[in-house]
PDB file of C-alpha atoms in Angstrom:
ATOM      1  CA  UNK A  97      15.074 -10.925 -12.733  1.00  0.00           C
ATOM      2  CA  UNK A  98      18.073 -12.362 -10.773  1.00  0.00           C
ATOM      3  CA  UNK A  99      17.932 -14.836  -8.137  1.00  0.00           C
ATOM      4  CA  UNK A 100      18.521 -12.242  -5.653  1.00  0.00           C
ATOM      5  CA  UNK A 101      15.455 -10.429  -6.924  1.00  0.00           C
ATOM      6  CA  UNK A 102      13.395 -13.920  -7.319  1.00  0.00           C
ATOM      7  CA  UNK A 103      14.337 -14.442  -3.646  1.00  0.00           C
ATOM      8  CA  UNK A 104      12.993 -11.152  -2.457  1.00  0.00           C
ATOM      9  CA  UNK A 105      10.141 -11.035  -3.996  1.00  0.00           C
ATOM     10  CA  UNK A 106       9.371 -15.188  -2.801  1.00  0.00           C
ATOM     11  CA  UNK A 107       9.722 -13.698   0.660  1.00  0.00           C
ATOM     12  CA  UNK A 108       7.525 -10.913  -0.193  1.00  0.00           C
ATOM     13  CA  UNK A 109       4.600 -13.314  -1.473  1.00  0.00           C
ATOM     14  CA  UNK A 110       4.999 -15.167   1.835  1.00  0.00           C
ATOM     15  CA  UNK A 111       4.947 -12.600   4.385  1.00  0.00           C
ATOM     16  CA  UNK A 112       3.065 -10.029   2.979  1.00  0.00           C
ATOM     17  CA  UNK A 113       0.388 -12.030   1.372  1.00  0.00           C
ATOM     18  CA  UNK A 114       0.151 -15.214   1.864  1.00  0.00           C
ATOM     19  CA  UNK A 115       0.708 -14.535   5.676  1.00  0.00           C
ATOM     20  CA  UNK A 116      -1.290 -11.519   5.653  1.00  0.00           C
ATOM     21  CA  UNK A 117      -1.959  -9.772   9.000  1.00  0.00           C
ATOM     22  CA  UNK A 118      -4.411  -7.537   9.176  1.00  0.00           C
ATOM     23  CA  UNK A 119      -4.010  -3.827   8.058  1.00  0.00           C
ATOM     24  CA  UNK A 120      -5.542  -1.916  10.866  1.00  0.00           C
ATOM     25  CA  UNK A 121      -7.963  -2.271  13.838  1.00  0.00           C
ATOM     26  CA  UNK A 122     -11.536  -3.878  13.321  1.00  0.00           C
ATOM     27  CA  UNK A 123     -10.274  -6.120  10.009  1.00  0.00           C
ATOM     28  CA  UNK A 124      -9.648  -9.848   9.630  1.00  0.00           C
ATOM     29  CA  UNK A 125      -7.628 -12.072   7.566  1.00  0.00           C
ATOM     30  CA  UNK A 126      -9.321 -14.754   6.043  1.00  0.00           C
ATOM     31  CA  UNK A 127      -7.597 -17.892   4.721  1.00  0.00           C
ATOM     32  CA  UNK A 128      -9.937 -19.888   2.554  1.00  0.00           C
ATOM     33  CA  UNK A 129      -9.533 -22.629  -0.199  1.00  0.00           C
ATOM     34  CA  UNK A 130      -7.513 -20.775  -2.942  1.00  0.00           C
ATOM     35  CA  UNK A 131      -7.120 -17.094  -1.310  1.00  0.00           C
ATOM     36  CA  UNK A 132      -6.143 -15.007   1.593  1.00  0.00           C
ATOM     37  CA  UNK A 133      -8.735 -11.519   1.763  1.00  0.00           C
ATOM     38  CA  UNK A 134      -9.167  -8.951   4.387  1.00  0.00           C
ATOM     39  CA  UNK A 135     -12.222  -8.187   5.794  1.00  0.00           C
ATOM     40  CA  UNK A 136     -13.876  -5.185   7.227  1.00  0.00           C
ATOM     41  CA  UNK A 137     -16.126  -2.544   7.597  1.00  0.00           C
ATOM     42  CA  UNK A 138     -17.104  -0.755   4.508  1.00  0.00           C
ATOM     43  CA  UNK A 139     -15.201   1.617   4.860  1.00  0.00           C
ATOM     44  CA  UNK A 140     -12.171  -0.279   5.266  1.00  0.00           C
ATOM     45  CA  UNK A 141      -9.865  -2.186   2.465  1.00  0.00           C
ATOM     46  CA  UNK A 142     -11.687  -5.071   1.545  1.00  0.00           C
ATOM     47  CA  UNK A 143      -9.712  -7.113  -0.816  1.00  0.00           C
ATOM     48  CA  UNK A 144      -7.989 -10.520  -1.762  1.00  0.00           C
ATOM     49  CA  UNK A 145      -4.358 -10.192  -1.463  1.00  0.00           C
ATOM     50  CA  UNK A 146      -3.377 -13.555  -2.166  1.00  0.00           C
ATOM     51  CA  UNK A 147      -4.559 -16.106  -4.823  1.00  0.00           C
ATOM     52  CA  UNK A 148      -2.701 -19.778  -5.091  1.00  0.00           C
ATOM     53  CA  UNK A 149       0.445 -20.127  -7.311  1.00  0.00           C
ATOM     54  CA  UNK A 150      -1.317 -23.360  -8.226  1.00  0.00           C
ATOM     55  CA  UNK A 151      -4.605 -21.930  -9.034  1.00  0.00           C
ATOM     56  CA  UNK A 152      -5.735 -23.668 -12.340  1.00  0.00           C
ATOM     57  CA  UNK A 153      -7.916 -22.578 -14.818  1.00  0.00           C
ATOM     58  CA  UNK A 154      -9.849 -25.230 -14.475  1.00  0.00           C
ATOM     59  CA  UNK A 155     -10.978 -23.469 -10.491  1.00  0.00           C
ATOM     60  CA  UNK A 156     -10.310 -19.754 -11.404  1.00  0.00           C
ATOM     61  CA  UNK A 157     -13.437 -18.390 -12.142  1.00  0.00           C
ATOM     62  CA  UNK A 158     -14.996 -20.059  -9.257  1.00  0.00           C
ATOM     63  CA  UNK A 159     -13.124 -19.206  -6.840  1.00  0.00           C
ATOM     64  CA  UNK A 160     -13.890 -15.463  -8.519  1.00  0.00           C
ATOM     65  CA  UNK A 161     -17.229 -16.113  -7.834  1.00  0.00           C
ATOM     66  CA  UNK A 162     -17.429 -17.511  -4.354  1.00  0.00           C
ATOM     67  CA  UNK A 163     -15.196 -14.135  -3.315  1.00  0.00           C
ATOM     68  CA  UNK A 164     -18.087 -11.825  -5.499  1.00  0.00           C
ATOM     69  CA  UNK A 165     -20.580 -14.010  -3.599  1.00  0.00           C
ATOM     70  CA  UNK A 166     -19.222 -13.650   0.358  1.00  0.00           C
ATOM     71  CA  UNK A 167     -18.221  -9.794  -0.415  1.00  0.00           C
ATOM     72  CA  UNK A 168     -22.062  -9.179  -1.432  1.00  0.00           C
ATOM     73  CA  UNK A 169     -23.555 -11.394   1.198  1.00  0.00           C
ATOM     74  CA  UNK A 170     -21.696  -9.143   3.744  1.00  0.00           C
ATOM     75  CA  UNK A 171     -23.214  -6.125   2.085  1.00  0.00           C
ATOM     76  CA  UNK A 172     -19.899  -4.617   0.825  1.00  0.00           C
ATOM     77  CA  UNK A 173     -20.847  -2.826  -2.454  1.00  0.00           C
ATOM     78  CA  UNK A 174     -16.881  -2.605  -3.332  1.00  0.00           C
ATOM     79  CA  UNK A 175     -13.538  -4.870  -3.065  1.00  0.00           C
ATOM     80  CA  UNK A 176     -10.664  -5.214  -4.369  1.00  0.00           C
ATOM     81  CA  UNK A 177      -8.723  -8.222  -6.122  1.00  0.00           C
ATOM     82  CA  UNK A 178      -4.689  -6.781  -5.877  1.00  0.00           C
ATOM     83  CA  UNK A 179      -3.596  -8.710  -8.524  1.00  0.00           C
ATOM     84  CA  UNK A 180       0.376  -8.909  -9.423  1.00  0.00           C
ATOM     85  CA  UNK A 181       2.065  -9.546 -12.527  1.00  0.00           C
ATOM     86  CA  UNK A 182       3.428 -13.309 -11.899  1.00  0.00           C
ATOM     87  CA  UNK A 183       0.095 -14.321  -9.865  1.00  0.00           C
ATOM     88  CA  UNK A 184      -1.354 -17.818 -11.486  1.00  0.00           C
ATOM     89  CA  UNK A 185      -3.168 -18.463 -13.674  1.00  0.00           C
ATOM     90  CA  UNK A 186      -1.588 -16.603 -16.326  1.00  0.00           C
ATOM     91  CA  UNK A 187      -5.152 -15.193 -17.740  1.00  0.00           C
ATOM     92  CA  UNK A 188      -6.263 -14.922 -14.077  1.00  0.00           C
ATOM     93  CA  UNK A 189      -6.763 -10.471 -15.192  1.00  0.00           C
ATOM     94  CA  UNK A 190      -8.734 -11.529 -17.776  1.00  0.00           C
ATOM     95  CA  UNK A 191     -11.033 -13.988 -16.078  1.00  0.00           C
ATOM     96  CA  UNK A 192     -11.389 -10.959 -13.217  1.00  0.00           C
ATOM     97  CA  UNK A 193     -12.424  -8.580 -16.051  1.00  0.00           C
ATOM     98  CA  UNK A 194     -15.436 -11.071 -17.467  1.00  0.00           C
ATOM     99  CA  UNK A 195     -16.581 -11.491 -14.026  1.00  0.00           C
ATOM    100  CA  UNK A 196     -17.526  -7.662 -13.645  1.00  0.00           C
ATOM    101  CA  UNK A 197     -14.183  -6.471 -12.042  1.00  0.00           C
ATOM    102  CA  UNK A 198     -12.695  -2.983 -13.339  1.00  0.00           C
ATOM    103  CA  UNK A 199      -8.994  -2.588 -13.850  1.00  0.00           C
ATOM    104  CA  UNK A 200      -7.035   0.440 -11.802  1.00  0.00           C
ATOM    105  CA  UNK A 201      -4.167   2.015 -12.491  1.00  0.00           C
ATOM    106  CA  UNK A 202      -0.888  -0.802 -12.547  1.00  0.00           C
ATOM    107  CA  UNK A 203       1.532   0.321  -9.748  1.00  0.00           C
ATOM    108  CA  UNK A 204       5.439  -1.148  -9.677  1.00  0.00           C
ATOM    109  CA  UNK A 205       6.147  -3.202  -6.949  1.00  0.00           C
ATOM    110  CA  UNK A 206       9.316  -1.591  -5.625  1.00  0.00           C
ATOM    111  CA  UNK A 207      11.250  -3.097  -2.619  1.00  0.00           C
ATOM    112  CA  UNK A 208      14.928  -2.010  -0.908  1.00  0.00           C
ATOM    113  CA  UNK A 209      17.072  -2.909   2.381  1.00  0.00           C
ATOM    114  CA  UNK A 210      16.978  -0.642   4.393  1.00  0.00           C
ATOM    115  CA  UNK A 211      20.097  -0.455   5.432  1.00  0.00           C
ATOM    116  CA  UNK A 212      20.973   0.878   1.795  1.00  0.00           C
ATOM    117  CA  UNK A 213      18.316   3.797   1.891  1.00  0.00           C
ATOM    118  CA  UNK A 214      19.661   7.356   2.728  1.00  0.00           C
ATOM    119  CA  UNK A 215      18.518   8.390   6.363  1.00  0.00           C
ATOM    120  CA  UNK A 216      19.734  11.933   6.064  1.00  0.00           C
ATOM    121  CA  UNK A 217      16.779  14.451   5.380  1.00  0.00           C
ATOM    122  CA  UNK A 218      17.827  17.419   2.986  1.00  0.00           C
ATOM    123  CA  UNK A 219      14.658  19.876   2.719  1.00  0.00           C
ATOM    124  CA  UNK A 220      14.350  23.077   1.088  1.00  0.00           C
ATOM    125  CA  UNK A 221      14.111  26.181   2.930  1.00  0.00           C
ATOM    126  CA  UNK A 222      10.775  26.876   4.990  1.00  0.00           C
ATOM    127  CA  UNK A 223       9.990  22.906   5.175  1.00  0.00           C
ATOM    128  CA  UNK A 224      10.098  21.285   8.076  1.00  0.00           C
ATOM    129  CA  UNK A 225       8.490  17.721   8.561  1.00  0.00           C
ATOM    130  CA  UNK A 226       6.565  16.662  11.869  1.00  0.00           C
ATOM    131  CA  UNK A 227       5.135  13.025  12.614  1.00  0.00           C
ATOM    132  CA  UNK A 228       1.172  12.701  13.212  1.00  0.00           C
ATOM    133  CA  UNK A 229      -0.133  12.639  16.657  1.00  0.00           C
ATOM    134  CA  UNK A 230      -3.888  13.435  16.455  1.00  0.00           C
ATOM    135  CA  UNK A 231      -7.228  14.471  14.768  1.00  0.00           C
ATOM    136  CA  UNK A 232      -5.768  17.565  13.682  1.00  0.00           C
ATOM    137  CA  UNK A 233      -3.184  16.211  12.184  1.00  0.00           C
ATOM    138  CA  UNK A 234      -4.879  14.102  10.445  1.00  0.00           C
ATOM    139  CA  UNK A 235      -7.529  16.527   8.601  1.00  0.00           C
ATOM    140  CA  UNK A 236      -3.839  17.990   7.466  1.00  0.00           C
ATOM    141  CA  UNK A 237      -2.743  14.927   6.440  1.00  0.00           C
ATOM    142  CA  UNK A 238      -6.128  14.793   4.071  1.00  0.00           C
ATOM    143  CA  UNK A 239      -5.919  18.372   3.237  1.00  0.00           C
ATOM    144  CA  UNK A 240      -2.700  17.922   1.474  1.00  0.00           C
ATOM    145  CA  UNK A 241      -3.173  14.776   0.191  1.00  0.00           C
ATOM    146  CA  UNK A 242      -6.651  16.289  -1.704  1.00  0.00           C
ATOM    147  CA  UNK A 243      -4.514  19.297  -2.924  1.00  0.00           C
ATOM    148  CA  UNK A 244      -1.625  16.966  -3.976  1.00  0.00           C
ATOM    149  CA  UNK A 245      -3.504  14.308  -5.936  1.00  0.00           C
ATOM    150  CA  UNK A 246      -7.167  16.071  -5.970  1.00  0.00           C
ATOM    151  CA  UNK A 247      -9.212  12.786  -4.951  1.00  0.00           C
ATOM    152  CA  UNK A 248     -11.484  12.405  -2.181  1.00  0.00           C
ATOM    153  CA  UNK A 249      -9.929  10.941   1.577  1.00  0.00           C
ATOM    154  CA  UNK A 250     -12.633  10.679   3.443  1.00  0.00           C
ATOM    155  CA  UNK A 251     -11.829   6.666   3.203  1.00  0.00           C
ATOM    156  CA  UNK A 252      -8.551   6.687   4.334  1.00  0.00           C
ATOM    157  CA  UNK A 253      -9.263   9.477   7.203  1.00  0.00           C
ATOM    158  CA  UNK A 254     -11.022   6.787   8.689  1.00  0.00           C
ATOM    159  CA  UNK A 255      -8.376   4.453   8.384  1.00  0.00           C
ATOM    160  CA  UNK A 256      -5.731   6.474   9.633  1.00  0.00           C
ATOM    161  CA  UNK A 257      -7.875   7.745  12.239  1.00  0.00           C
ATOM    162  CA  UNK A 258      -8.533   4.461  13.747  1.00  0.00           C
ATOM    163  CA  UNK A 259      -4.871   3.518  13.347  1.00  0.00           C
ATOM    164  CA  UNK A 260      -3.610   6.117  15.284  1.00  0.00           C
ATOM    165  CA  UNK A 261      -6.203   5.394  17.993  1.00  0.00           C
ATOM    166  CA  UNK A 262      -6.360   2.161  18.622  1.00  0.00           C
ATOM    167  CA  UNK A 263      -2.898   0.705  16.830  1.00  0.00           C
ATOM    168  CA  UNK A 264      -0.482   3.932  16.863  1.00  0.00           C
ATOM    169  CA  UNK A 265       2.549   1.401  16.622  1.00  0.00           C
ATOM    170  CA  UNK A 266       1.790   0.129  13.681  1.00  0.00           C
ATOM    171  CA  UNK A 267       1.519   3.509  12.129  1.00  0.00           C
ATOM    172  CA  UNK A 268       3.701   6.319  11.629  1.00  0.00           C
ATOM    173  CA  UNK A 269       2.330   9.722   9.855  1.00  0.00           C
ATOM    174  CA  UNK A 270       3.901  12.763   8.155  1.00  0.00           C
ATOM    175  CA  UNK A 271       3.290  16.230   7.331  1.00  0.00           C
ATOM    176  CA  UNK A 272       5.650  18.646   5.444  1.00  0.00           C
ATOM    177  CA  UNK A 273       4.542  21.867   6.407  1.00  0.00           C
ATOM    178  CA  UNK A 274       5.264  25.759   5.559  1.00  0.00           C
ATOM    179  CA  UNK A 275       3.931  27.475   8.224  1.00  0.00           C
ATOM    180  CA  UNK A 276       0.780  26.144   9.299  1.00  0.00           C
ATOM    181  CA  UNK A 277      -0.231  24.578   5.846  1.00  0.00           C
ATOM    182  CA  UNK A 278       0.381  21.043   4.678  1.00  0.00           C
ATOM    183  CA  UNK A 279       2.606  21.045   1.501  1.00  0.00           C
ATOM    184  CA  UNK A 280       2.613  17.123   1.353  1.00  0.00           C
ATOM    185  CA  UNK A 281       1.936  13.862   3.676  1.00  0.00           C
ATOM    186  CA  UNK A 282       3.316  10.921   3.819  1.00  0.00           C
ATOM    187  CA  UNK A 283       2.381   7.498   5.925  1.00  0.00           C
ATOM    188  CA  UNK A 284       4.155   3.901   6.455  1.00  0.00           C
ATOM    189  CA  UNK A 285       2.347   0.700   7.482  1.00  0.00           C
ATOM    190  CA  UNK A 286       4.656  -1.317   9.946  1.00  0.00           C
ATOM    191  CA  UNK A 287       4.095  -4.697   9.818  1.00  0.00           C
ATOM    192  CA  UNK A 288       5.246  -6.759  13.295  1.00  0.00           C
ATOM    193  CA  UNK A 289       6.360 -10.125  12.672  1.00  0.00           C
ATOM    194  CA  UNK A 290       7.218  -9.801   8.870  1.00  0.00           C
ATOM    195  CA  UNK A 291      10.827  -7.539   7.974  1.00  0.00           C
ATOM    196  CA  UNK A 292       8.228  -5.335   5.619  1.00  0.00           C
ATOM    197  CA  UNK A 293       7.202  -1.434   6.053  1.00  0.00           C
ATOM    198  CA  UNK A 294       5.222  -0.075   3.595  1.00  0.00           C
ATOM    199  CA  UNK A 295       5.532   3.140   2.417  1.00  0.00           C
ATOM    200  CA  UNK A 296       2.166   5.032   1.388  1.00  0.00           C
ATOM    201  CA  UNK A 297       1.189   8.634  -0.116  1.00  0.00           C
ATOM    202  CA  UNK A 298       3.765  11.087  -0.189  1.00  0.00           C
ATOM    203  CA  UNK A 299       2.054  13.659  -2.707  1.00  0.00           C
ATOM    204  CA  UNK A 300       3.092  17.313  -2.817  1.00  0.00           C
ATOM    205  CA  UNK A 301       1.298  19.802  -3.925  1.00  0.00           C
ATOM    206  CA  UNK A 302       2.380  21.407  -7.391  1.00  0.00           C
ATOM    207  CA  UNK A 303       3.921  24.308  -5.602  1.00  0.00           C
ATOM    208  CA  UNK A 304       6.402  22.423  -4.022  1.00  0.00           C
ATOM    209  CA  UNK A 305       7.237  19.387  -6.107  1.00  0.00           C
ATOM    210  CA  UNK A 306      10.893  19.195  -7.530  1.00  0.00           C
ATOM    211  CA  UNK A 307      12.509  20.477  -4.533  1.00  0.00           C
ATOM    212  CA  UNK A 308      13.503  17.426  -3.060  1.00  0.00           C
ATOM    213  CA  UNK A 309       9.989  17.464  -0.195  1.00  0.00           C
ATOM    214  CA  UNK A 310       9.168  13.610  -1.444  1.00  0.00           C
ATOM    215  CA  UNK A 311      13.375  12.287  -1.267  1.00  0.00           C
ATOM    216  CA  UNK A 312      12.871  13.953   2.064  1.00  0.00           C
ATOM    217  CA  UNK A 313       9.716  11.930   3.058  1.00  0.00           C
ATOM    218  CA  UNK A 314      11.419   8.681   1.961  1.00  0.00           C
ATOM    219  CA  UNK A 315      14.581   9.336   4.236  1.00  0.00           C
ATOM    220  CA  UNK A 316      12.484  10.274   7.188  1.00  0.00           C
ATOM    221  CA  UNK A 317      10.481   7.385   7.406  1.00  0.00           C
ATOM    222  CA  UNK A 318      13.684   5.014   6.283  1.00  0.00           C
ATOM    223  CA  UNK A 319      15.483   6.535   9.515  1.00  0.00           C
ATOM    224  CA  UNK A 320      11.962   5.305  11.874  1.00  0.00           C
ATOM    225  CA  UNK A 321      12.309   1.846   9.986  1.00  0.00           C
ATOM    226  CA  UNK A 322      15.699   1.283  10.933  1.00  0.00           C
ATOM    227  CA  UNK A 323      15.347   2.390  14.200  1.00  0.00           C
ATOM    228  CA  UNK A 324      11.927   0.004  14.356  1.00  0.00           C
ATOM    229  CA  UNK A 325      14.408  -3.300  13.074  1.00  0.00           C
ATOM    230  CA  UNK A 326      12.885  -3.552   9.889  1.00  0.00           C
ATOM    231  CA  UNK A 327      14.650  -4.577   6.948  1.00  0.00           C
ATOM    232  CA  UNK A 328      12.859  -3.452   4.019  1.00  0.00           C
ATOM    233  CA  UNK A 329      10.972  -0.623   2.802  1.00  0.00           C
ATOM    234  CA  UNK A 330       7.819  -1.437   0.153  1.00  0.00           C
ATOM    235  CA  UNK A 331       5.936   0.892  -2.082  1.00  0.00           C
ATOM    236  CA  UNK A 332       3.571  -0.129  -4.439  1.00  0.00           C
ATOM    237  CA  UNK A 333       4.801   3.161  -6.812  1.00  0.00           C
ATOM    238  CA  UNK A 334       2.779   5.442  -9.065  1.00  0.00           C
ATOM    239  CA  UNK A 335       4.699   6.244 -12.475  1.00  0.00           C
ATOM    240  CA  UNK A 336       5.276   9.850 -10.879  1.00  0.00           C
ATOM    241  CA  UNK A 337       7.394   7.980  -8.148  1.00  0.00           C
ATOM    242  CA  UNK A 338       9.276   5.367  -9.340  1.00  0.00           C
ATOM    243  CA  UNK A 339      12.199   6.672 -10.693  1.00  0.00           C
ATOM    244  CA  UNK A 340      12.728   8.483  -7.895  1.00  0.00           C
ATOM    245  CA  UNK A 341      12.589   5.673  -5.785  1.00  0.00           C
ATOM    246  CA  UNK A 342      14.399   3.887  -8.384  1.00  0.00           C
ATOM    247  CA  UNK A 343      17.123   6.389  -7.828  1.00  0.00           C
ATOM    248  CA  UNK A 344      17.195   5.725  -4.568  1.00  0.00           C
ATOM    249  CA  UNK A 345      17.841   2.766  -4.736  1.00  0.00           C
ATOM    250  CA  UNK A 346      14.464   0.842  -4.385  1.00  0.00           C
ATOM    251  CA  UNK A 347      14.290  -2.222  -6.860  1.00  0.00           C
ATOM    252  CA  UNK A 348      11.671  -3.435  -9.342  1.00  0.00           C
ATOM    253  CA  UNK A 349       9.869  -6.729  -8.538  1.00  0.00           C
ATOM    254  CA  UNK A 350       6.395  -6.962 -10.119  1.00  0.00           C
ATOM    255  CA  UNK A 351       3.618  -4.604 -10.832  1.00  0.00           C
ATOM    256  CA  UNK A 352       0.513  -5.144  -9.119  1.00  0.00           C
ATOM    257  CA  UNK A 353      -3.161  -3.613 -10.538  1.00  0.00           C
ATOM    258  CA  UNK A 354      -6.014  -3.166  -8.350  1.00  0.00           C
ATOM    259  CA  UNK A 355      -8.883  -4.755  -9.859  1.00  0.00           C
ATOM    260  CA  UNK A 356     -12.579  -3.450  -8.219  1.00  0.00           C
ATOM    261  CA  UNK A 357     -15.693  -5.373  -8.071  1.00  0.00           C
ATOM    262  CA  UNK A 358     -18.865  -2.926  -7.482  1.00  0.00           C
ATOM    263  CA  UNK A 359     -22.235  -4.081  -7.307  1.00  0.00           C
ATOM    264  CA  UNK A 360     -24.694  -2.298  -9.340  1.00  0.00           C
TER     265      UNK A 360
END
């Protein structure tokens, strides 16, 4: 990685984790000891984001424990530990797997300026895109989402329902639609006081994929960011995304893995 990388990503620990704001309405940040986790409902993301770059082994797998112990004494069945590649200690993913956590899917940490993103949105006949403004939108938002990736969203409908009622500036939602049915959705996370927007979903249905719906979805929301004064765009990518966004012009910083605790 070059420094200019290194220097990105530093920023990136500081202000997106280690400074954590909360992700929606009716969630805290917590800054305790060794670790920075949000706290909610639920149904919300629970989930340490942040572990200490000086975290030793000699601590690790207590500090593991004291976050299985508050998670459970709030009653939350479920959390997450969103663990990256160059967090410390080295064997921190294994120490998370003997304690009962389950390893996810790895995602690529991909970040880019943007002021070096595309802004100009090329769709393929009979698309248009439109931003999310209510409930409706919303169940369209999950309908193509459930179609695209055929997972349940009944989490996340909460989410983005509260965010666009109580925090709809911190929020921005898309639909790609052909006539009145949702061909893919897209959201970004804005994050005040950091440079970061975070780009989230974005799956097309079969149908439609390969004809440039998903560039178009990028560009869209790079336009709002600009407009917004952010500087960069993140996406924690699936391997289906990232070489697009690669192409681009998003960059390759880390890979981060979700790693769930459930209670049995």
């Amino acid at each position: 990685m070059n420094r200019d990388h290194e220097a990105l990503l530093a920023l990136f620990d500081r202000e997106m984790r280690e400074h954590a704001r909360p992700d929606g309405p009716g969630v805290r940040v917590e800054r305790t000891g060794d670790v920075v986790r949000q706290v909610g409902t639920a149904d919300d993301w629970n989930a340490v984001v942040w572990s200490d770059p000086d975290l030793d082994p000699a601590r690790a797998d207590a500090v593991i424990a004291a976050q299985v112990a508050h998670y459970a004494a709030l009653g939350h069945g479920e959390f997450e530990w969103k663990l990256y590649a160059h967090d410390r200690p080295a064997d921190l993913a294994h120490r998370l797997l003997a304690a009962g956590f389950e390893a996810e899917e790895p995602e690529t940490l991909l970040v880019a300026p943007v002021a070096d993103l595309s802004t100009a949105v090329e769709l393929p006949d009979g698309v248009r895109l439109r931003t999310v403004s209510d409930a409706q939108d919303v169940e369209l938002m999950a309908r193509a989402h459930e179609r695209a990736f055929g997972s349940d969203w009944s989490r996340l409908r909460h989410q983005v329902l509260a965010r666009l009622a109580e925090d709809p500036d911190g929020f921005v939602g898309v639909l790609a639609m052909v006539g009145d049915e949702p061909v893919s959705a897209a959201r970004m996370e804005l994050y005040p006081g950091t440079g970061f927007a975070g780009l989230w979903g974005g799956g097309t249905v079969e149908a439609w994929r390969g004809k440039g719906v998903y560039r178009a979805l990028v560009a869209f929301r790079a336009r709002i960011a600009a407009e917004r004064g952010y500087r960069y765009l993140q996406v924690d990518a699936s391997d289906m995304s990232s070489p697009i966004l690669r192409w681009l012009g998003f960059v390759a910083l880390s890979t981060t893995t979700p790693y769930v605790y459930r209670s049995h």
